[in-house]
Amino acid sequence: MNSIRVPVVEKILSANDQLAFQNRQFLKSKGVFSINMMASPGAGKTSFILQTIDGLKNRLKIGVIEGDTAAVTIDADKVSDAGVPAVQINTGGDCHLDAVMVAGGLQQLPLETIDLMIIENVGNLVCPAAFDLGTDINILIASVPEGDDKPYKYPAIYRGIDVLILNKMDLLPYIKFRPDYFKQGVEMLNPGLTTFPVSCVTGEGITDWLNWLENRVKKSHR
Ligand code: MG
Ligand code: ZN
């Protein structure tokens, strides 16, 4: 046998990828469509998830896993108040969720009765991109106030996503954000990426997003 030195980071990722694979099979066997929602802190993940729950809860059964770096249950409480099963994963300071944490969270949810599982990742644009959780799709919620240069600064996360939400469109008139420059950066990294410009305040774009998601979930159940 050749002895090849495998960098530590690669070893961690391959263990994570194995578990992500198991999560994916497990969720599939339970008929659950799942989403990994990533974003920087303050992009409006929880508000967007609440809007999604509100819009789809009469059409789909939804469950939520909330990743947080501390034991505060603010976001998990909001989701529970919205009337869907939610479990919080406290990463104990870690800046991302991994497949092991998600596997633990899944054990605590009534998967048999869930059509759509939304996983809110920890607010961070760097390492969540490197940890597959085993979800069907990966989504990034960007927001206008973060600036139009984010695709250029955080290429890895933009490359790995299936859907992009551009949130807080209602702030566009007040902020120096060049939609064309932003779009160019995204297109360079992830050509043809499905994108929904939305506002959780005015409701802009939310209906398109809900219809798209409901379609995807129903297709996956066929
Ligand atoms: Mg949140
Ligand atoms: Zn991290």
mmCIF file with all atom_site columns, N, CA, C and O in Angstrom, residues 72-99:
data_model
loop_
_atom_site.group_PDB
_atom_site.id
_atom_site.type_symbol
_atom_site.label_atom_id
_atom_site.label_alt_id
_atom_site.label_comp_id
_atom_site.label_asym_id
_atom_site.label_entity_id
_atom_site.label_seq_id
_atom_site.pdbx_PDB_ins_code
_atom_site.Cartn_x
_atom_site.Cartn_y
_atom_site.Cartn_z
_atom_site.occupancy
_atom_site.B_iso_or_equiv
_atom_site.pdbx_formal_charge
_atom_site.auth_seq_id
_atom_site.auth_comp_id
_atom_site.auth_asym_id
_atom_site.auth_atom_id
_atom_site.pdbx_PDB_model_num
ATOM 1   N N  . VAL A 1 72 ? -29.663 30.186 23.468 1.00 0.00 ? 72 VAL A N  1
ATOM 2   C CA . VAL A 1 72 ? -30.865 31.029 23.369 1.00 0.00 ? 72 VAL A CA 1
ATOM 3   C C  . VAL A 1 72 ? -31.851 30.410 22.395 1.00 0.00 ? 72 VAL A C  1
ATOM 4   O O  . VAL A 1 72 ? -31.477 30.002 21.305 1.00 0.00 ? 72 VAL A O  1
ATOM 5   N N  . THR A 1 73 ? -33.121 30.341 22.790 1.00 0.00 ? 73 THR A N  1
ATOM 6   C CA . THR A 1 73 ? -34.111 29.659 21.952 1.00 0.00 ? 73 THR A CA 1
ATOM 7   C C  . THR A 1 73 ? -35.029 30.651 21.233 1.00 0.00 ? 73 THR A C  1
ATOM 8   O O  . THR A 1 73 ? -36.132 30.301 20.844 1.00 0.00 ? 73 THR A O  1
ATOM 9   N N  . ILE A 1 74 ? -34.535 31.891 21.039 1.00 0.00 ? 74 ILE A N  1
ATOM 10  C CA . ILE A 1 74 ? -35.369 32.937 20.421 1.00 0.00 ? 74 ILE A CA 1
ATOM 11  C C  . ILE A 1 74 ? -35.967 32.471 19.095 1.00 0.00 ? 74 ILE A C  1
ATOM 12  O O  . ILE A 1 74 ? -37.170 32.535 18.882 1.00 0.00 ? 74 ILE A O  1
ATOM 13  N N  . ASP A 1 75 ? -35.086 31.979 18.179 1.00 0.00 ? 75 ASP A N  1
ATOM 14  C CA . ASP A 1 75 ? -35.563 31.584 16.851 1.00 0.00 ? 75 ASP A CA 1
ATOM 15  C C  . ASP A 1 75 ? -36.430 30.333 16.914 1.00 0.00 ? 75 ASP A C  1
ATOM 16  O O  . ASP A 1 75 ? -37.474 30.260 16.270 1.00 0.00 ? 75 ASP A O  1
ATOM 17  N N  . ALA A 1 76 ? -35.996 29.353 17.713 1.00 0.00 ? 76 ALA A N  1
ATOM 18  C CA . ALA A 1 76 ? -36.759 28.097 17.836 1.00 0.00 ? 76 ALA A CA 1
ATOM 19  C C  . ALA A 1 76 ? -38.138 28.379 18.422 1.00 0.00 ? 76 ALA A C  1
ATOM 20  O O  . ALA A 1 76 ? -39.135 27.772 18.020 1.00 0.00 ? 76 ALA A O  1
ATOM 21  N N  . ASP A 1 77 ? -38.214 29.316 19.369 1.00 0.00 ? 77 ASP A N  1
ATOM 22  C CA . ASP A 1 77 ? -39.503 29.674 19.972 1.00 0.00 ? 77 ASP A CA 1
ATOM 23  C C  . ASP A 1 77 ? -40.436 30.291 18.942 1.00 0.00 ? 77 ASP A C  1
ATOM 24  O O  . ASP A 1 77 ? -41.620 29.980 18.893 1.00 0.00 ? 77 ASP A O  1
ATOM 25  N N  . LYS A 1 78 ? -39.871 31.179 18.102 1.00 0.00 ? 78 LYS A N  1
ATOM 26  C CA . LYS A 1 78 ? -40.693 31.824 17.068 1.00 0.00 ? 78 LYS A CA 1
ATOM 27  C C  . LYS A 1 78 ? -41.288 30.772 16.140 1.00 0.00 ? 78 LYS A C  1
ATOM 28  O O  . LYS A 1 78 ? -42.445 30.865 15.743 1.00 0.00 ? 78 LYS A O  1
ATOM 29  N N  . VAL A 1 79 ? -40.463 29.789 15.781 1.00 0.00 ? 79 VAL A N  1
ATOM 30  C CA . VAL A 1 79 ? -40.919 28.751 14.861 1.00 0.00 ? 79 VAL A CA 1
ATOM 31  C C  . VAL A 1 79 ? -41.974 27.867 15.541 1.00 0.00 ? 79 VAL A C  1
ATOM 32  O O  . VAL A 1 79 ? -42.998 27.539 14.943 1.00 0.00 ? 79 VAL A O  1
ATOM 33  N N  . SER A 1 80 ? -41.737 27.516 16.795 1.00 0.00 ? 80 SER A N  1
ATOM 34  C CA . SER A 1 80 ? -42.725 26.720 17.539 1.00 0.00 ? 80 SER A CA 1
ATOM 35  C C  . SER A 1 80 ? -44.046 27.471 17.641 1.00 0.00 ? 80 SER A C  1
ATOM 36  O O  . SER A 1 80 ? -45.117 26.881 17.495 1.00 0.00 ? 80 SER A O  1
ATOM 37  N N  . ASP A 1 81 ? -43.945 28.782 17.886 1.00 0.00 ? 81 ASP A N  1
ATOM 38  C CA . ASP A 1 81 ? -45.155 29.605 17.979 1.00 0.00 ? 81 ASP A CA 1
ATOM 39  C C  . ASP A 1 81 ? -45.935 29.595 16.658 1.00 0.00 ? 81 ASP A C  1
ATOM 40  O O  . ASP A 1 81 ? -47.143 29.814 16.653 1.00 0.00 ? 81 ASP A O  1
ATOM 41  N N  . ALA A 1 82 ? -45.224 29.371 15.552 1.00 0.00 ? 82 ALA A N  1
ATOM 42  C CA . ALA A 1 82 ? -45.878 29.317 14.245 1.00 0.00 ? 82 ALA A CA 1
ATOM 43  C C  . ALA A 1 82 ? -46.623 27.999 14.053 1.00 0.00 ? 82 ALA A C  1
ATOM 44  O O  . ALA A 1 82 ? -47.284 27.794 13.033 1.00 0.00 ? 82 ALA A O  1
ATOM 45  N N  . GLY A 1 83 ? -46.501 27.108 15.027 1.00 0.00 ? 83 GLY A N  1
ATOM 46  C CA . GLY A 1 83 ? -47.313 25.896 15.020 1.00 0.00 ? 83 GLY A CA 1
ATOM 47  C C  . GLY A 1 83 ? -46.714 24.709 14.281 1.00 0.00 ? 83 GLY A C  1
ATOM 48  O O  . GLY A 1 83 ? -47.433 23.817 13.872 1.00 0.00 ? 83 GLY A O  1
ATOM 49  N N  . VAL A 1 84 ? -45.392 24.691 14.102 1.00 0.00 ? 84 VAL A N  1
ATOM 50  C CA . VAL A 1 84 ? -44.771 23.523 13.471 1.00 0.00 ? 84 VAL A CA 1
ATOM 51  C C  . VAL A 1 84 ? -43.739 22.908 14.423 1.00 0.00 ? 84 VAL A C  1
ATOM 52  O O  . VAL A 1 84 ? -43.174 23.611 15.256 1.00 0.00 ? 84 VAL A O  1
ATOM 53  N N  . PRO A 1 85 ? -43.519 21.590 14.315 1.00 0.00 ? 85 PRO A N  1
ATOM 54  C CA . PRO A 1 85 ? -42.509 20.974 15.175 1.00 0.00 ? 85 PRO A CA 1
ATOM 55  C C  . PRO A 1 85 ? -41.123 21.535 14.882 1.00 0.00 ? 85 PRO A C  1
ATOM 56  O O  . PRO A 1 85 ? -40.728 21.643 13.726 1.00 0.00 ? 85 PRO A O  1
ATOM 57  N N  . ALA A 1 86 ? -40.428 21.933 15.937 1.00 0.00 ? 86 ALA A N  1
ATOM 58  C CA . ALA A 1 86 ? -39.098 22.523 15.768 1.00 0.00 ? 86 ALA A CA 1
ATOM 59  C C  . ALA A 1 86 ? -38.166 21.992 16.839 1.00 0.00 ? 86 ALA A C  1
ATOM 60  O O  . ALA A 1 86 ? -38.568 21.763 17.971 1.00 0.00 ? 86 ALA A O  1
ATOM 61  N N  . VAL A 1 87 ? -36.928 21.778 16.468 1.00 0.00 ? 87 VAL A N  1
ATOM 62  C CA . VAL A 1 87 ? -35.926 21.389 17.442 1.00 0.00 ? 87 VAL A CA 1
ATOM 63  C C  . VAL A 1 87 ? -34.720 22.304 17.258 1.00 0.00 ? 87 VAL A C  1
ATOM 64  O O  . VAL A 1 87 ? -34.377 22.694 16.147 1.00 0.00 ? 87 VAL A O  1
ATOM 65  N N  . GLN A 1 88 ? -34.139 22.689 18.385 1.00 0.00 ? 88 GLN A N  1
ATOM 66  C CA . GLN A 1 88 ? -32.971 23.553 18.313 1.00 0.00 ? 88 GLN A CA 1
ATOM 67  C C  . GLN A 1 88 ? -31.702 22.740 18.510 1.00 0.00 ? 88 GLN A C  1
ATOM 68  O O  . GLN A 1 88 ? -31.646 21.880 19.393 1.00 0.00 ? 88 GLN A O  1
ATOM 69  N N  . ILE A 1 89 ? -30.723 23.002 17.671 1.00 0.00 ? 89 ILE A N  1
ATOM 70  C CA . ILE A 1 89 ? -29.403 22.422 17.885 1.00 0.00 ? 89 ILE A CA 1
ATOM 71  C C  . ILE A 1 89 ? -28.481 23.539 18.334 1.00 0.00 ? 89 ILE A C  1
ATOM 72  O O  . ILE A 1 89 ? -28.275 24.515 17.620 1.00 0.00 ? 89 ILE A O  1
ATOM 73  N N  . ASN A 1 90 ? -27.971 23.386 19.559 1.00 0.00 ? 90 ASN A N  1
ATOM 74  C CA . ASN A 1 90 ? -26.996 24.342 20.063 1.00 0.00 ? 90 ASN A CA 1
ATOM 75  C C  . ASN A 1 90 ? -25.608 23.806 19.721 1.00 0.00 ? 90 ASN A C  1
ATOM 76  O O  . ASN A 1 90 ? -25.198 22.770 20.219 1.00 0.00 ? 90 ASN A O  1
ATOM 77  N N  . THR A 1 91 ? -24.912 24.503 18.841 1.00 0.00 ? 91 THR A N  1
ATOM 78  C CA . THR A 1 91 ? -23.612 24.004 18.375 1.00 0.00 ? 91 THR A CA 1
ATOM 79  C C  . THR A 1 91 ? -22.510 24.227 19.407 1.00 0.00 ? 91 THR A C  1
ATOM 80  O O  . THR A 1 91 ? -21.364 23.842 19.183 1.00 0.00 ? 91 THR A O  1
ATOM 81  N N  . GLY A 1 92 ? -22.837 24.858 20.519 1.00 0.00 ? 92 GLY A N  1
ATOM 82  C CA . GLY A 1 92 ? -21.845 25.108 21.562 1.00 0.00 ? 92 GLY A CA 1
ATOM 83  C C  . GLY A 1 92 ? -20.724 26.007 21.079 1.00 0.00 ? 92 GLY A C  1
ATOM 84  O O  . GLY A 1 92 ? -19.559 25.799 21.412 1.00 0.00 ? 92 GLY A O  1
ATOM 85  N N  . GLY A 1 93 ? -21.101 27.005 20.270 1.00 0.00 ? 93 GLY A N  1
ATOM 86  C CA . GLY A 1 93 ? -20.102 27.966 19.804 1.00 0.00 ? 93 GLY A CA 1
ATOM 87  C C  . GLY A 1 93 ? -19.594 27.676 18.405 1.00 0.00 ? 93 GLY A C  1
ATOM 88  O O  . GLY A 1 93 ? -19.014 28.542 17.769 1.00 0.00 ? 93 GLY A O  1
ATOM 89  N N  . ASP A 1 94 ? -19.805 26.458 17.906 1.00 0.00 ? 94 ASP A N  1
ATOM 90  C CA . ASP A 1 94 ? -19.354 26.126 16.551 1.00 0.00 ? 94 ASP A CA 1
ATOM 91  C C  . ASP A 1 94 ? -20.092 26.981 15.528 1.00 0.00 ? 94 ASP A C  1
ATOM 92  O O  . ASP A 1 94 ? -21.272 27.262 15.685 1.00 0.00 ? 94 ASP A O  1
ATOM 93  N N  . CYS A 1 95 ? -19.379 27.341 14.471 1.00 0.00 ? 95 CYS A N  1
ATOM 94  C CA . CYS A 1 95 ? -19.910 28.316 13.534 1.00 0.00 ? 95 CYS A CA 1
ATOM 95  C C  . CYS A 1 95 ? -20.632 27.692 12.346 1.00 0.00 ? 95 CYS A C  1
ATOM 96  O O  . CYS A 1 95 ? -20.900 28.358 11.356 1.00 0.00 ? 95 CYS A O  1
ATOM 97  N N  . HIS A 1 96 ? -20.964 26.408 12.442 1.00 0.00 ? 96 HIS A N  1
ATOM 98  C CA . HIS A 1 96 ? -21.712 25.754 11.356 1.00 0.00 ? 96 HIS A CA 1
ATOM 99  C C  . HIS A 1 96 ? -22.399 24.512 11.899 1.00 0.00 ? 96 HIS A C  1
ATOM 100 O O  . HIS A 1 96 ? -22.021 24.005 12.952 1.00 0.00 ? 96 HIS A O  1
ATOM 101 N N  . LEU A 1 97 ? -23.394 24.032 11.185 1.00 0.00 ? 97 LEU A N  1
ATOM 102 C CA . LEU A 1 97 ? -23.969 22.723 11.482 1.00 0.00 ? 97 LEU A CA 1
ATOM 103 C C  . LEU A 1 97 ? -23.177 21.683 10.695 1.00 0.00 ? 97 LEU A C  1
ATOM 104 O O  . LEU A 1 97 ? -22.651 21.974 9.633  1.00 0.00 ? 97 LEU A O  1
ATOM 105 N N  . ASP A 1 98 ? -23.116 20.452 11.227 1.00 0.00 ? 98 ASP A N  1
ATOM 106 C CA . ASP A 1 98 ? -22.574 19.364 10.425 1.00 0.00 ? 98 ASP A CA 1
ATOM 107 C C  . ASP A 1 98 ? -23.584 18.217 10.394 1.00 0.00 ? 98 ASP A C  1
ATOM 108 O O  . ASP A 1 98 ? -24.630 18.273 11.047 1.00 0.00 ? 98 ASP A O  1
ATOM 109 N N  . ALA A 1 99 ? -23.262 17.195 9.628  1.00 0.00 ? 99 ALA A N  1
ATOM 110 C CA . ALA A 1 99 ? -24.219 16.105 9.403  1.00 0.00 ? 99 ALA A CA 1
ATOM 111 C C  . ALA A 1 99 ? -24.526 15.332 10.689 1.00 0.00 ? 99 ALA A C  1
ATOM 112 O O  . ALA A 1 99 ? -25.631 14.810 10.853 1.00 0.00 ? 99 ALA A O  1
#
